[in-house]
Amino acid sequence: MVSQELLDILSCPNCAQESEGMLEYFKESWLICTECDRKYPIREDIPVMLIDEGDKWIKTKKEELEIPPPSE
Ligand SMILES: [Zn+2]
């Protein structure tokens, strides 16, 4: 479980400089940027907020994301 406090301060590293980079907390396993659609996996309760990681899933529909996220 990721704490609400942590969720509140996280934003998409790709978008945060120009806008809010607001994230959707999806099935307790992913954070999805509402602007660029990058998807950041949450592994062992740690959100992996790396642009390179978000890039890997940018074309994957959220319904097709693995729950839980693959380890690498
Ligand atoms: Zn973004």
GROMACS .gro file of C-alpha atoms and ligand atoms in nm:
model
   73
    1MET     CA    1   0.000   0.000   0.000
    2VAL     CA    2   0.130   0.344  -0.091
    3SER     CA    3   0.042   0.612   0.162
    4GLN     CA    4  -0.185   0.899   0.067
    5GLU     CA    5   0.085   1.140   0.185
    6LEU     CA    6   0.325   0.997  -0.067
    7LEU     CA    7   0.067   0.994  -0.345
    8ASP     CA    8  -0.008   1.359  -0.275
    9ILE     CA    9   0.349   1.470  -0.341
   10LEU     CA   10   0.424   1.254  -0.644
   11SER     CA   11   0.388   1.385  -0.995
   12CYS     CA   12   0.497   1.277  -1.339
   13PRO     CA   13   0.866   1.365  -1.379
   14ASN     CA   14   0.809   1.431  -1.748
   15CYS     CA   15   0.528   1.682  -1.699
   16ALA     CA   16   0.588   1.832  -1.355
   17GLN     CA   17   0.803   2.116  -1.480
   18GLU     CA   18   0.542   2.251  -1.716
   19SER     CA   19   0.221   2.156  -1.543
   20GLU     CA   20   0.090   1.948  -1.257
   21GLY     CA   21   0.170   1.605  -1.396
   22MET     CA   22  -0.127   1.467  -1.213
   23LEU     CA   23  -0.127   1.092  -1.159
   24GLU     CA   24  -0.407   0.840  -1.141
   25TYR     CA   25  -0.351   0.569  -0.880
   26PHE     CA   26  -0.455   0.255  -1.066
   27LYS     CA   27  -0.532  -0.073  -0.891
   28GLU     CA   28  -0.268  -0.002  -0.628
   29SER     CA   29  -0.010  -0.111  -0.886
   30TRP     CA   30   0.047   0.176  -1.126
   31LEU     CA   31   0.057   0.554  -1.137
   32ILE     CA   32  -0.070   0.683  -1.470
   33CYS     CA   33   0.002   1.039  -1.582
   34THR     CA   34  -0.322   1.207  -1.685
   35GLU     CA   35  -0.132   1.428  -1.930
   36CYS     CA   36   0.129   1.223  -2.117
   37ASP     CA   37  -0.010   0.875  -2.042
   38ARG     CA   38   0.321   0.743  -1.912
   39LYS     CA   39   0.265   0.467  -1.661
   40TYR     CA   40   0.486   0.420  -1.359
   41PRO     CA   41   0.489   0.080  -1.188
   42ILE     CA   42   0.467   0.043  -0.812
   43ARG     CA   43   0.700  -0.234  -0.707
   44GLU     CA   44   0.691  -0.357  -0.349
   45ASP     CA   45   0.509  -0.039  -0.250
   46ILE     CA   46   0.771   0.183  -0.411
   47PRO     CA   47   0.654   0.394  -0.707
   48VAL     CA   48   0.923   0.387  -0.975
   49MET     CA   49   0.909   0.748  -1.095
   50LEU     CA   50   1.158   0.733  -1.381
   51ILE     CA   51   1.080   0.876  -1.724
   52ASP     CA   52   1.252   0.580  -1.890
   53GLU     CA   53   1.028   0.345  -1.697
   54GLY     CA   54   0.715   0.543  -1.780
   55ASP     CA   55   0.814   0.539  -2.147
   56LYS     CA   56   0.801   0.160  -2.161
   57TRP     CA   57   0.427   0.157  -2.097
   58ILE     CA   58   0.318   0.469  -2.280
   59LYS     CA   59   0.145   0.269  -2.554
   60THR     CA   60   0.001   0.003  -2.328
   61LYS     CA   61  -0.366   0.058  -2.253
   62LYS     CA   62  -0.431   0.073  -1.884
   63GLU     CA   63  -0.670  -0.221  -1.907
   64GLU     CA   64  -0.377  -0.425  -2.041
   65LEU     CA   65  -0.130  -0.340  -1.768
   66GLU     CA   66  -0.006  -0.632  -1.564
   67ILE     CA   67  -0.126  -0.646  -1.205
   68PRO     CA   68   0.107  -0.654  -1.024
   69PRO     CA   69   0.363  -0.491  -1.252
   70PRO     CA   70   0.639  -0.713  -1.393
   71SER     CA   71   0.957  -0.693  -1.189
   72GLU     CA   72   1.167  -0.552  -1.472
   73ZN      ZN   73   0.332   1.296  -1.769
   0.00000   0.00000   0.00000
